[in-house]
Coordinates of C-alpha atoms and ligand atoms in Angstrom, one line a residue:
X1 CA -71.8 65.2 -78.3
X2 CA -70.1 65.0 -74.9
X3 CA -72.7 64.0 -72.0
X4 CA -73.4 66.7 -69.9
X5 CA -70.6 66.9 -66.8
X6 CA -72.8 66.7 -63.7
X7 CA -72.5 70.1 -61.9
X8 CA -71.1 69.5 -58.6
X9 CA -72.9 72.0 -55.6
X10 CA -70.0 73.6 -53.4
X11 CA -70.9 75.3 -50.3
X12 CA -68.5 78.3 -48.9
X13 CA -69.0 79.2 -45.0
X14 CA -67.2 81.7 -44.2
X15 CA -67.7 85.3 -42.5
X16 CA -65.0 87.1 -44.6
X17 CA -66.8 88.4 -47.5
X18 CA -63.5 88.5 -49.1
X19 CA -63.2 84.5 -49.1
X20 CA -66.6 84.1 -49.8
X21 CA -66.3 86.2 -53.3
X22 CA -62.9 85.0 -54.1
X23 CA -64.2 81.5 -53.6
X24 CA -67.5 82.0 -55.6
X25 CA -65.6 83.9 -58.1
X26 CA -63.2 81.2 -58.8
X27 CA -65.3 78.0 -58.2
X28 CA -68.5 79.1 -60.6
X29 CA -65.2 79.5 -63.4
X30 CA -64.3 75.8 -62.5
X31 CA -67.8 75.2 -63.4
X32 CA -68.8 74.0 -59.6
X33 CA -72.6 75.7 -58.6
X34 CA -71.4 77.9 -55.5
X35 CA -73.6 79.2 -52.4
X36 CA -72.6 80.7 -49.5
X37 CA -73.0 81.7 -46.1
X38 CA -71.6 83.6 -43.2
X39 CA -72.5 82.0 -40.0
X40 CA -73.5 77.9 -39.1
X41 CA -76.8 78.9 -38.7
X42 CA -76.9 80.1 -42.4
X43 CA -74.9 77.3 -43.2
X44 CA -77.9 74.3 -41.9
X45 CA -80.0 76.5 -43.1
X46 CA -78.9 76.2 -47.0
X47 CA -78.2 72.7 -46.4
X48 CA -82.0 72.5 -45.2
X49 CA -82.7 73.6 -48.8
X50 CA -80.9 71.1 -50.9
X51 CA -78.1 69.3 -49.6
X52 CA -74.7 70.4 -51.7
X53 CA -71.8 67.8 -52.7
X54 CA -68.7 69.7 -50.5
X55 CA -69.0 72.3 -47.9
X56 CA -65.7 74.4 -47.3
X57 CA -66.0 76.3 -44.0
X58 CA -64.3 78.2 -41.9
X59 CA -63.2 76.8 -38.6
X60 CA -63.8 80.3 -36.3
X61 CA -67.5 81.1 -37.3
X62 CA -69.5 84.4 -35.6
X63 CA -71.8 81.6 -34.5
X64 CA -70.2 78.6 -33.5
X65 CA -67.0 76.6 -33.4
X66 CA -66.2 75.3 -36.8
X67 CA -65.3 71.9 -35.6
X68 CA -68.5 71.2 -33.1
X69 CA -70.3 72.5 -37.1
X70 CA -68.1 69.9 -39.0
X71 CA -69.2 67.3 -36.1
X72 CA -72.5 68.0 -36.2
X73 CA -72.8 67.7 -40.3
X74 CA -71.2 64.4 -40.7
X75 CA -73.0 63.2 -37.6
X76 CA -76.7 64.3 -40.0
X77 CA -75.0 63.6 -43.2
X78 CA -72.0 61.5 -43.0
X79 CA -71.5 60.9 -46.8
X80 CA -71.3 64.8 -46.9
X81 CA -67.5 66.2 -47.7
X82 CA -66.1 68.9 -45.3
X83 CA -63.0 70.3 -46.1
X84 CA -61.9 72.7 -43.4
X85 CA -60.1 76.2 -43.8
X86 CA -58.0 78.4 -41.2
X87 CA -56.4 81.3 -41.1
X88 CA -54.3 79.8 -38.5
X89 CA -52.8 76.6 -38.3
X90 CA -52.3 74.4 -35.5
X91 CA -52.0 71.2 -34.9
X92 CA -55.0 71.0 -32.6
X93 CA -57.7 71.7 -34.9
X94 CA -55.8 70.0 -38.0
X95 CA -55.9 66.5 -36.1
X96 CA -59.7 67.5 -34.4
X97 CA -61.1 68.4 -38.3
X98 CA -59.4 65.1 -39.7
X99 CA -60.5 63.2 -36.9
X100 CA -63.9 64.4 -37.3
X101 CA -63.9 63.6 -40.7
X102 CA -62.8 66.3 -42.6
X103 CA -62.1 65.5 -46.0
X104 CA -58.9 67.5 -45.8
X105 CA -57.9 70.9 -43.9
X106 CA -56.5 73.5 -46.0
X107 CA -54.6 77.2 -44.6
X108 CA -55.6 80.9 -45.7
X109 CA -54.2 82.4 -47.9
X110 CA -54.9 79.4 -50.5
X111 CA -52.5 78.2 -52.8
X112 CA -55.3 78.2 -56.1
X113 CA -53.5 75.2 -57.8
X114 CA -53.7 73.2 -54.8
X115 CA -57.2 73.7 -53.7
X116 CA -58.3 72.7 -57.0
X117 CA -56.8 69.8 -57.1
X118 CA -57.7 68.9 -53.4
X119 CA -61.7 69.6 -54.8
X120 CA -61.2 67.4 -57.9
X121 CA -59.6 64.9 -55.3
X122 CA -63.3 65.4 -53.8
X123 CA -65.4 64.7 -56.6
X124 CA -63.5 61.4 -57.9
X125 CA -63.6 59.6 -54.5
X126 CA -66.8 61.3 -53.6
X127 CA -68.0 57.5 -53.8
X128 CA -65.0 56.0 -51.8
X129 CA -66.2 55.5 -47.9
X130 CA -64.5 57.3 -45.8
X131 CA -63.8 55.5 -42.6
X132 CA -65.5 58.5 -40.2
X133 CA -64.5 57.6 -36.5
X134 CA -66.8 57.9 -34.0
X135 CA -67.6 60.4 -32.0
X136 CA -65.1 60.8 -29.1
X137 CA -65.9 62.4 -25.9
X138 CA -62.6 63.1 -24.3
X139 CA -61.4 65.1 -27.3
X140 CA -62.0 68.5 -26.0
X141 CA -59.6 67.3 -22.4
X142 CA -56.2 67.2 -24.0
X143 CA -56.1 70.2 -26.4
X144 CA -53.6 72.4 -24.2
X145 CA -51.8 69.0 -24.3
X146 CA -52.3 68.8 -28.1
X147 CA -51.2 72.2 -28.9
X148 CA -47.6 71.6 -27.6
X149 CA -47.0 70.2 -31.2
X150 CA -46.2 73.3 -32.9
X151 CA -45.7 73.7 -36.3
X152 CA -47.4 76.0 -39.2
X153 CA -45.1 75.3 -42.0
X154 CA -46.6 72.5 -44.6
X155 CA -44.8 69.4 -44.2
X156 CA -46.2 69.8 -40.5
X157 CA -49.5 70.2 -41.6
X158 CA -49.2 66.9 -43.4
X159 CA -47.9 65.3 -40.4
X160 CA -51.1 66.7 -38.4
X161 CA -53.7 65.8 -40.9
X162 CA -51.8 62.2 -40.9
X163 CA -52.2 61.9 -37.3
X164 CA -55.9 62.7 -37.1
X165 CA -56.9 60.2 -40.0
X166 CA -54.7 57.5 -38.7
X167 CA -55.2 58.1 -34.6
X168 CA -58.5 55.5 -34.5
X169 CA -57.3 52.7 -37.1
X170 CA -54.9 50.3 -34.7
X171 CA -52.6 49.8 -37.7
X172 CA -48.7 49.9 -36.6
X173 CA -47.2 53.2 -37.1
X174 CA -43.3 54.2 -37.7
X175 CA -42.2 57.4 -37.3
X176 CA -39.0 57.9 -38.8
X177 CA -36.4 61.5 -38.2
X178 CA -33.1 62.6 -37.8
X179 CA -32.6 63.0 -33.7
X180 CA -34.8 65.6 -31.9
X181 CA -37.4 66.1 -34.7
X182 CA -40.0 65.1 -32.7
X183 CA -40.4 61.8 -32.7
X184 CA -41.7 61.0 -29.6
X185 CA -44.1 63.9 -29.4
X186 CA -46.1 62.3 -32.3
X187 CA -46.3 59.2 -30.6
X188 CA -48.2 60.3 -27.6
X189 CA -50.6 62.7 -29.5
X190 CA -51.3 59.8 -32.2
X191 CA -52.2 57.9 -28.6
X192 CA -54.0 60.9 -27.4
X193 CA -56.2 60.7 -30.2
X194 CA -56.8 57.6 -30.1
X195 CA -59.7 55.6 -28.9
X196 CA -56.8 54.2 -26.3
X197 CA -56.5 57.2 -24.8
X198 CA -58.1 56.0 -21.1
X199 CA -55.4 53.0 -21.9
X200 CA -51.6 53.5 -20.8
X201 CA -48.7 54.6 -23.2
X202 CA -45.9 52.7 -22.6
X203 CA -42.4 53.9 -23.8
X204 CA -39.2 51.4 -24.2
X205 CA -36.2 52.3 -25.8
X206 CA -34.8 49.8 -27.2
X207 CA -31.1 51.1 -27.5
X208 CA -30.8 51.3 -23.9
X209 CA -30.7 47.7 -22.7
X210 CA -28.6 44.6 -23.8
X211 CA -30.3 41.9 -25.6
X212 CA -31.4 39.6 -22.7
X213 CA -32.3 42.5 -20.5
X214 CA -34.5 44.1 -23.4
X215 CA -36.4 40.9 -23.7
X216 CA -37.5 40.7 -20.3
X217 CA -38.1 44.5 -20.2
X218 CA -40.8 43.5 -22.8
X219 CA -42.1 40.1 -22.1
X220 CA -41.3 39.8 -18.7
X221 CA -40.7 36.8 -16.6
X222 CA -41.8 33.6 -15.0
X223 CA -41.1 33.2 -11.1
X224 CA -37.9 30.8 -11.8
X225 CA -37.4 31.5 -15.0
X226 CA -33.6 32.3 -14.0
X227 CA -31.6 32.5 -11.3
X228 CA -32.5 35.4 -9.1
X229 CA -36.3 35.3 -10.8
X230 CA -37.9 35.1 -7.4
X231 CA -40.9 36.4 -8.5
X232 CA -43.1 36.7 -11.8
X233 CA -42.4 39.9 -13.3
X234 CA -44.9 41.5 -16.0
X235 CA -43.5 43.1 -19.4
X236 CA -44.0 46.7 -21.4
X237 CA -46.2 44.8 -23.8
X238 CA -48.8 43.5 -20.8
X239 CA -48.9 46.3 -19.0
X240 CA -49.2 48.3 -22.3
X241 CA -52.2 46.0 -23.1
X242 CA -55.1 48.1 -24.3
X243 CA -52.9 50.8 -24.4
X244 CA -50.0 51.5 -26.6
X245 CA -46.5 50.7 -26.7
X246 CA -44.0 52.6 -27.9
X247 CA -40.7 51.3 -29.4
X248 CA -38.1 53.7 -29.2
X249 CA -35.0 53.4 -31.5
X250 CA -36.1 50.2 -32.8
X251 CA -33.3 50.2 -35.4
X252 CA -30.8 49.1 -32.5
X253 CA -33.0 46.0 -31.8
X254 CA -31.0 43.0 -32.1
X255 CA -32.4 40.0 -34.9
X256 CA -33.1 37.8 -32.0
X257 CA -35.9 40.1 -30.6
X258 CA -37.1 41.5 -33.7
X259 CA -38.1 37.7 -34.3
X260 CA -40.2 37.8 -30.8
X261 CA -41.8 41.5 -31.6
X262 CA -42.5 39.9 -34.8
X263 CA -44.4 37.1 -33.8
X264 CA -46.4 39.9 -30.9
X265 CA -47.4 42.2 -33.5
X266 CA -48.7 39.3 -36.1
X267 CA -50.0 36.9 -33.6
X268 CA -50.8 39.6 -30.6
X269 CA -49.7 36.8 -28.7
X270 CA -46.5 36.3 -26.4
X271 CA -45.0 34.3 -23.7
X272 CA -43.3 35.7 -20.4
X273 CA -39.4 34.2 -20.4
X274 CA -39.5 31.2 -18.9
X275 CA -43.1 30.1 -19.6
X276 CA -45.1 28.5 -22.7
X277 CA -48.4 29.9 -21.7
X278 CA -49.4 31.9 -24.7
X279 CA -50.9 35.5 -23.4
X280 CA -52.9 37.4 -25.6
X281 CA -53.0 41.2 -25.6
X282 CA -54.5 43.7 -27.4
X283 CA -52.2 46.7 -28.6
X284 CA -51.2 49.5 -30.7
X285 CA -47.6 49.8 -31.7
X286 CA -45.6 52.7 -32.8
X287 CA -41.9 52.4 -33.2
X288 CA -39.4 55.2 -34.5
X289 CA -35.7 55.6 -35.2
X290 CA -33.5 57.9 -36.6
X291 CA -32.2 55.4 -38.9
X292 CA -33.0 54.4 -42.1
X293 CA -34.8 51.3 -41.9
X294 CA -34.6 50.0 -45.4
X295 CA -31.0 50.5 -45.7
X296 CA -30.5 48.2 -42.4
X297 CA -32.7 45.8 -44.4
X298 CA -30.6 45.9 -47.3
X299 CA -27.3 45.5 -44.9
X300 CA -29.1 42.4 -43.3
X301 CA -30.1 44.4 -39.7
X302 CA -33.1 44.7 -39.7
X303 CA -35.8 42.0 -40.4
X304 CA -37.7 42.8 -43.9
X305 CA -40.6 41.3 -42.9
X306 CA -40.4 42.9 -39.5
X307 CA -40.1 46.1 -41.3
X308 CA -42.8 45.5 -43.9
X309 CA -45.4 45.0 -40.3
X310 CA -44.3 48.1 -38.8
X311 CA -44.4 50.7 -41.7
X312 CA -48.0 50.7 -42.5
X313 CA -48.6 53.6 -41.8
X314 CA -45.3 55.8 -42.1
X315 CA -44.8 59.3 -40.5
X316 CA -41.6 61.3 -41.5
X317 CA -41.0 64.6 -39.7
X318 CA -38.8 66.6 -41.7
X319 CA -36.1 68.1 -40.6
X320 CA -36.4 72.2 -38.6
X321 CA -33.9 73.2 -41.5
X322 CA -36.5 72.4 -43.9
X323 CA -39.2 73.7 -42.3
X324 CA -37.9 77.3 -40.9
X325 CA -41.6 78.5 -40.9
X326 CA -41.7 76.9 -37.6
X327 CA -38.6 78.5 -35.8
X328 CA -40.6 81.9 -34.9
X329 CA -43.2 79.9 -33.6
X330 CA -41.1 77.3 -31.5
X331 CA -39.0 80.1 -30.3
X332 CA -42.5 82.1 -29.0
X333 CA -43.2 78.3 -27.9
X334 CA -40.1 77.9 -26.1
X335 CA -40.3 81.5 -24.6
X336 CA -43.4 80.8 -23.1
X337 CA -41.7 77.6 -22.1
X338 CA -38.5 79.0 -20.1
X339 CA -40.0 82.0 -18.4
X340 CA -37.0 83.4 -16.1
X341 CA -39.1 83.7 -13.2
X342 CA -42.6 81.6 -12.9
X343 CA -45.2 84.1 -13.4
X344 CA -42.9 86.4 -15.6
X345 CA -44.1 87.6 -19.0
X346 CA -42.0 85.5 -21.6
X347 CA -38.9 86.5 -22.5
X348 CA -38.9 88.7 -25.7
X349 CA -36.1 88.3 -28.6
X350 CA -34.6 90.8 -30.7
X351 CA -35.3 90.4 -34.9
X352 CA -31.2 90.1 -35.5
X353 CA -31.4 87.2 -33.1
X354 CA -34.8 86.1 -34.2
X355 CA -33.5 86.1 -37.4
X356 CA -30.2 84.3 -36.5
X357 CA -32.3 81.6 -35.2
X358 CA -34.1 81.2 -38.7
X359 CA -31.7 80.8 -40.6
X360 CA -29.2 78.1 -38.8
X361 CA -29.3 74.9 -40.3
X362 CA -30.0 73.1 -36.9
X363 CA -28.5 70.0 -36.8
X364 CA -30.0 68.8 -33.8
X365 CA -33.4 70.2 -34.6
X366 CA -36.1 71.1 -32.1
X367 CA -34.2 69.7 -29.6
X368 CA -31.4 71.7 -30.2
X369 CA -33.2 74.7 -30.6
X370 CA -35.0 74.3 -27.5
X371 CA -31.9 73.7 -25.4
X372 CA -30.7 77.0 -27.0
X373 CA -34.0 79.1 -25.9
X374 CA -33.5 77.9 -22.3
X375 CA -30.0 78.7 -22.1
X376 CA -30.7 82.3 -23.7
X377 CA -33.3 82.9 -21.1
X378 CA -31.7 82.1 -18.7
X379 CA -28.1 84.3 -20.0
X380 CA -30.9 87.1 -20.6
X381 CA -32.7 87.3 -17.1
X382 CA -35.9 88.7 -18.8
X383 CA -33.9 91.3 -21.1
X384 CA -34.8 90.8 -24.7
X385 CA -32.6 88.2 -26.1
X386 CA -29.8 89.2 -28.1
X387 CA -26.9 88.0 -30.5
X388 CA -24.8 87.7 -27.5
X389 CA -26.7 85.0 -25.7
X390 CA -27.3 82.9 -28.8
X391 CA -24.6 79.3 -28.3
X392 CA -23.5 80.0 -32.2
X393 CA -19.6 79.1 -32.6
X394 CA -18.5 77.4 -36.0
X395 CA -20.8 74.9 -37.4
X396 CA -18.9 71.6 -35.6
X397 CA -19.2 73.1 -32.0
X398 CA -23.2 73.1 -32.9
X399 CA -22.8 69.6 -34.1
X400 CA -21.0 68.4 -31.0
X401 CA -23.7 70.5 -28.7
X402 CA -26.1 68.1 -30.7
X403 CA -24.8 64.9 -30.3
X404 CA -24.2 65.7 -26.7
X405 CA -27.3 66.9 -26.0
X406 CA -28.9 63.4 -27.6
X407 CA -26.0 61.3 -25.8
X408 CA -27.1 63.0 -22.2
X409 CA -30.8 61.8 -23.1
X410 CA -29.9 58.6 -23.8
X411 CA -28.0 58.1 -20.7
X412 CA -31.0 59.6 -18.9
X413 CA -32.9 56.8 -20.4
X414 CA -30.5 54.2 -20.0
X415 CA -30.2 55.5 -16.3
X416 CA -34.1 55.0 -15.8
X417 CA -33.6 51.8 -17.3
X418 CA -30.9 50.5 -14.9
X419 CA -32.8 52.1 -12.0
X420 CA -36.0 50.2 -13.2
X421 CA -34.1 46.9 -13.4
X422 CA -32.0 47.5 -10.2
X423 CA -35.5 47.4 -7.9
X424 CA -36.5 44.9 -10.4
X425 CA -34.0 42.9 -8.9
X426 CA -33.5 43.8 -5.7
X427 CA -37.7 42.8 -5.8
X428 CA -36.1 39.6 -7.3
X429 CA -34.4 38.9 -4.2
X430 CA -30.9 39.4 -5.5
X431 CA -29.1 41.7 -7.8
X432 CA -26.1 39.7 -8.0
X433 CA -27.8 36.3 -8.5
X434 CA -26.6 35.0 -12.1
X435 CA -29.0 35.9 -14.9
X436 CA -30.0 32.8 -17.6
X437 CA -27.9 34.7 -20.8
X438 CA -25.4 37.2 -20.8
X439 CA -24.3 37.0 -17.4
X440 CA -25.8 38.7 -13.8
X441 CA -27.4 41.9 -14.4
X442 CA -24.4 43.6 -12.5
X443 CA -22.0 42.1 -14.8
X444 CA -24.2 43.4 -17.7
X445 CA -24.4 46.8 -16.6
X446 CA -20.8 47.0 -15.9
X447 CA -20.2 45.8 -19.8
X448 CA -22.5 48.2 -21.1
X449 CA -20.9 51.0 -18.7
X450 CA -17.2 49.9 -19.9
X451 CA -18.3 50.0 -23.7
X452 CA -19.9 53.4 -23.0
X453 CA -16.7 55.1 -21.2
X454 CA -14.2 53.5 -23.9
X455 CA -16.3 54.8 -26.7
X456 CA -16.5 58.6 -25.0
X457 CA -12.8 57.8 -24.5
X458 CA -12.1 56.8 -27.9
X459 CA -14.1 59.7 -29.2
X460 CA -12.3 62.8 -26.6
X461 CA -8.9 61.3 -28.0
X462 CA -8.1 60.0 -24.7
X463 CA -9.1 63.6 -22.8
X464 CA -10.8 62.4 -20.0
X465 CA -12.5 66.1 -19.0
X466 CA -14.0 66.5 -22.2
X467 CA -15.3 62.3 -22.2
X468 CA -16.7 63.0 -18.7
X469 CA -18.5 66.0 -20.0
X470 CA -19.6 63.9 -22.8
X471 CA -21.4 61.6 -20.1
X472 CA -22.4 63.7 -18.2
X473 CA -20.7 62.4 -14.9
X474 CA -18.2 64.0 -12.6
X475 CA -14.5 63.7 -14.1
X476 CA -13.8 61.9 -10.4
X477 CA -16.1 59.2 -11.2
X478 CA -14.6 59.1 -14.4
X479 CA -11.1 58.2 -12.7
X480 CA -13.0 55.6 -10.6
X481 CA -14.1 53.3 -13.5
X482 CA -11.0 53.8 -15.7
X483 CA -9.4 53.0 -12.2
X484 CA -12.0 49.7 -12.0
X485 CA -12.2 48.7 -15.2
X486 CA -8.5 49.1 -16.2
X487 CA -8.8 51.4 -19.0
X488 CA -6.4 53.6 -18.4
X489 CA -3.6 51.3 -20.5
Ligands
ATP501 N1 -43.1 70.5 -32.9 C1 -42.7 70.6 -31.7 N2 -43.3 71.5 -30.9 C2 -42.9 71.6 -29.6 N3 -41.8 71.0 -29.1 C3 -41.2 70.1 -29.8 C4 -41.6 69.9 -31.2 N4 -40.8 68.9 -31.7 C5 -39.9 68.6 -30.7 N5 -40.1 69.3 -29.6 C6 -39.4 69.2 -28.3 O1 -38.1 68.8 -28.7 C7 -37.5 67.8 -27.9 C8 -37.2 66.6 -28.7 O2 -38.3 65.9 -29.2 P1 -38.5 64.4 -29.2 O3 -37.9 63.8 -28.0 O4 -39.9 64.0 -29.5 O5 -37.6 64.1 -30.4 P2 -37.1 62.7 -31.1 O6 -37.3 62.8 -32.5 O7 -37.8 61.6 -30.3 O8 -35.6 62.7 -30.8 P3 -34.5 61.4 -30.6 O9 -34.5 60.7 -31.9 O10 -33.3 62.1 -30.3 O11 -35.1 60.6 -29.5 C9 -38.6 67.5 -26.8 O12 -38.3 68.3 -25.7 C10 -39.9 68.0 -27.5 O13 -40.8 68.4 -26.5
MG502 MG1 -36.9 60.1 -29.1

């Protein structure tokens, strides 16, 4: 004869008497022993009694928030499994219930199959440790901050429940998504929920500078260290240090500098150009791109063991077209966003237009969808928003919107960057001084602008309206650096 399977104790907290009989009804024919209750005081009180193997609870109780209960039971009982349910789903209170260490977080109505198989999940690791951080202080500060995430749909979910079990570990994290996905936005909530949240987030993109000029933009200089060096200079990664750094677009770093960033995230160690004084630094780092990593591996690109270091922990956000669950929200987001006046009531939108919305393919995703809430509201002047101020031509005019939209935010970076440099410089001493590779930073920039105007050029077919809109600069300066840089054949 079989041994006798040890009957696991489940219990349910939740004031819906419906949930709490459909979840008795079909746990006790899975053979778990179920209790329930309807408020947290209930709850500690059956826990008083005899402590059960799981509790599922709600996360709005009559009594008291869900999460403050969930804190205070793995505080008392940390071996104790929590998995958290909600009617609503958010991305707040997904990352605050895995932070706290929920076993998982799970949205009304329930998919049977899958909350099975999340409690058998339960009951075969119920012996694994789970790392449960500690208690953080400043969580409640940033949650209007944290809710600007949104996203319902399931594969966000995921992404939330990721964030909140990985925010406290200091593994490396790549986050990996076609353009406008949202990259960045994970990045500073998976610092936000982190324990270097006091710490600074630093950003670099590292499609926006030239080799040489990257490199000092992250390890900064010695006094000396080239021509024009006047004075030491400090890098992302130290003034990151505690903190985290965040590298943008890391699939357009050259080999020569994924080496370096190699040796920092192995070694945490790094010297300024110009120095060998090893300076150690303690940091976080996230990178993302919009490429695909492993392919640039396979073409030789991208450094595999640079790539193995960074994706331990791996984030993909999906694409909005696979995700349209989210549009109604983001749109209501993005309403809220772009009110035509400031203290107006949100723009409201029609269903045909709502509906319009949902079911474009998006090519530039959130991004794109964003860019086409603030343009309705402001076509709309706090009239309901209609077919007629939606941007939808054909399906390439969207595309082209898309890649514009991404190429002006890249300039903007760039722009930052040069600006950042340029006082860098001119703090240097000299902007004109000669630089130790590549040439003076002026002659740099001018190579990097020439490249950038021939390849709008290239891509308008030689129409130089339509390549200054694509750079976003006035078609007379346009004229001027063809003029200056002799490209007009
Ligand atoms: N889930 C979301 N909720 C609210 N806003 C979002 C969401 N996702 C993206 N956005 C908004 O869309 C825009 C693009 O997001 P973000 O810059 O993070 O994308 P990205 O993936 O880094 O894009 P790229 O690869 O082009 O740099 C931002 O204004 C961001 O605030
Ligand atoms: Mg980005």
């Amino acid at each position: 004869m079989a041994d006798t399977p040890i009957q696991r104790s489940v219990l349910v907290v939740d004031d819906e008497p419906d949930i709490r009989s459909l979840l008795t009804d079909l746990l006790t024919e899975e053979g778990y022993a179920v209790r329930t209750a309807d408020t947290a005081a209930g709850a500690e009180a059956e826990i008083g009694k005899s402590l059960p193997d799981l509790v599922m609870m709600d996360v709005q109780l009559p009594d008291q928030d869900g999460i403050a209960l969930l804190k205070q039971l793995k505080r008392e009982q940390p071996e104790l499994e929590v998995i958290v349910m909600t009617a609503f789903g958010g991305s707040s209170t997904a990352i605050k219930a895995m932070e706290h260490g929920a076993y998982d977080y799970v949205t009304k109505p329930f998919e049977i199959d899958d909350l099975l198989a999340t409690l058998k999940r339960v009951f075969e690791h119920a012996d694994m440790s789970h790392e449960v951080s500690a208690l953080r202080l400043e969580l409640g500060k940033n949650a209007a901050q944290r809710e600007r995430i949104v996203g319902a749909s399931k594969p966000m979910l995921e992404v939330f429940k990721l964030i909140g079990k990985v925010a406290s570990a200091d593994a490396t994290v790549l986050v990996t998504g076609e353009s406008g996905t949202g990259k960045e936005l994970i990045a500073e909530a998976l610092h936000r929920a982190s324990k270097r949240n006091p710490h600074p987030l630093v950003k670099v993109s590292c499609a926006a500078l030239p080799e040489s000029l990257l490199e000092t933009e992250l390890f900064g200089h010695e006094k000396g260290s080239f021509t024009g060096a006047m004075t030491m200079r400090k890098g992302r990664f130290e003034t990151a240090n505690k903190g985290t750094i965040f590298l943008d677009e890391i699939g357009e770093m050259t080999l020569g500098t994924q080496t370096k960033l190699l040796r920092i995230i192995q070694e945490r160690e790094f010297e300024r150009i110009g120095s060998n004084v090893p300076i150690k630094i303690d940091i976080r780092v996230i990178a993302a791109t919009n490429r695909n990593l492993s392919e640039e591996v396979e073409k030789g690109k991208f450094r595999e063991d640079l790539y193995y270091r960074l994706n331990v922990i791996h984030i993909h956000m999906p694409p909005l077209r696979d995700r349209k669950d989210d549009i109604p929200l983001l749109v209501e987001h993005f309403l809220a966003k772009f009110r035509h006046a400031p203290n107006a009531i949100p723009t409201s939108i029609t269903e045909e237009a709502l509906s319009k919305l949902v079911n474009y393919d998006w090519p530039g995703n959130v991004r794109e969808l964003e860019n086409a809430i603030e343009r309705a509201v402001v076509l709309a002047r706090g009239n309901p928003i209609t077919l007629e101020h939606l941007p939808f031509g054909d399906r390439r005019e969207a595309r082209d919107r898309a890649r514009l939209a991404d190429r002006r935010s890249r300039l903007e970076d760039e722009a930052d960057a040069e600006l950042e440099e340029a006082a860098a410089a001119e703090e240097a001493g000299s902007s004109s001084n000669g630089h130790a590779e590549g040439g003076s930073f002026k002659d740099q920039v001018a190579t990097l602008e020439k490249q950038l105007i021939k390849e709008a050029l290239d891509r308008a077919g030689g129409n130089r309206t339509k390549a200054a809109e694509e750079l976003g600069i006035y078609r007379r300066l346009l004229y001027a650096k063809i003029k200056e840089y002799g490209l007009g054949e």
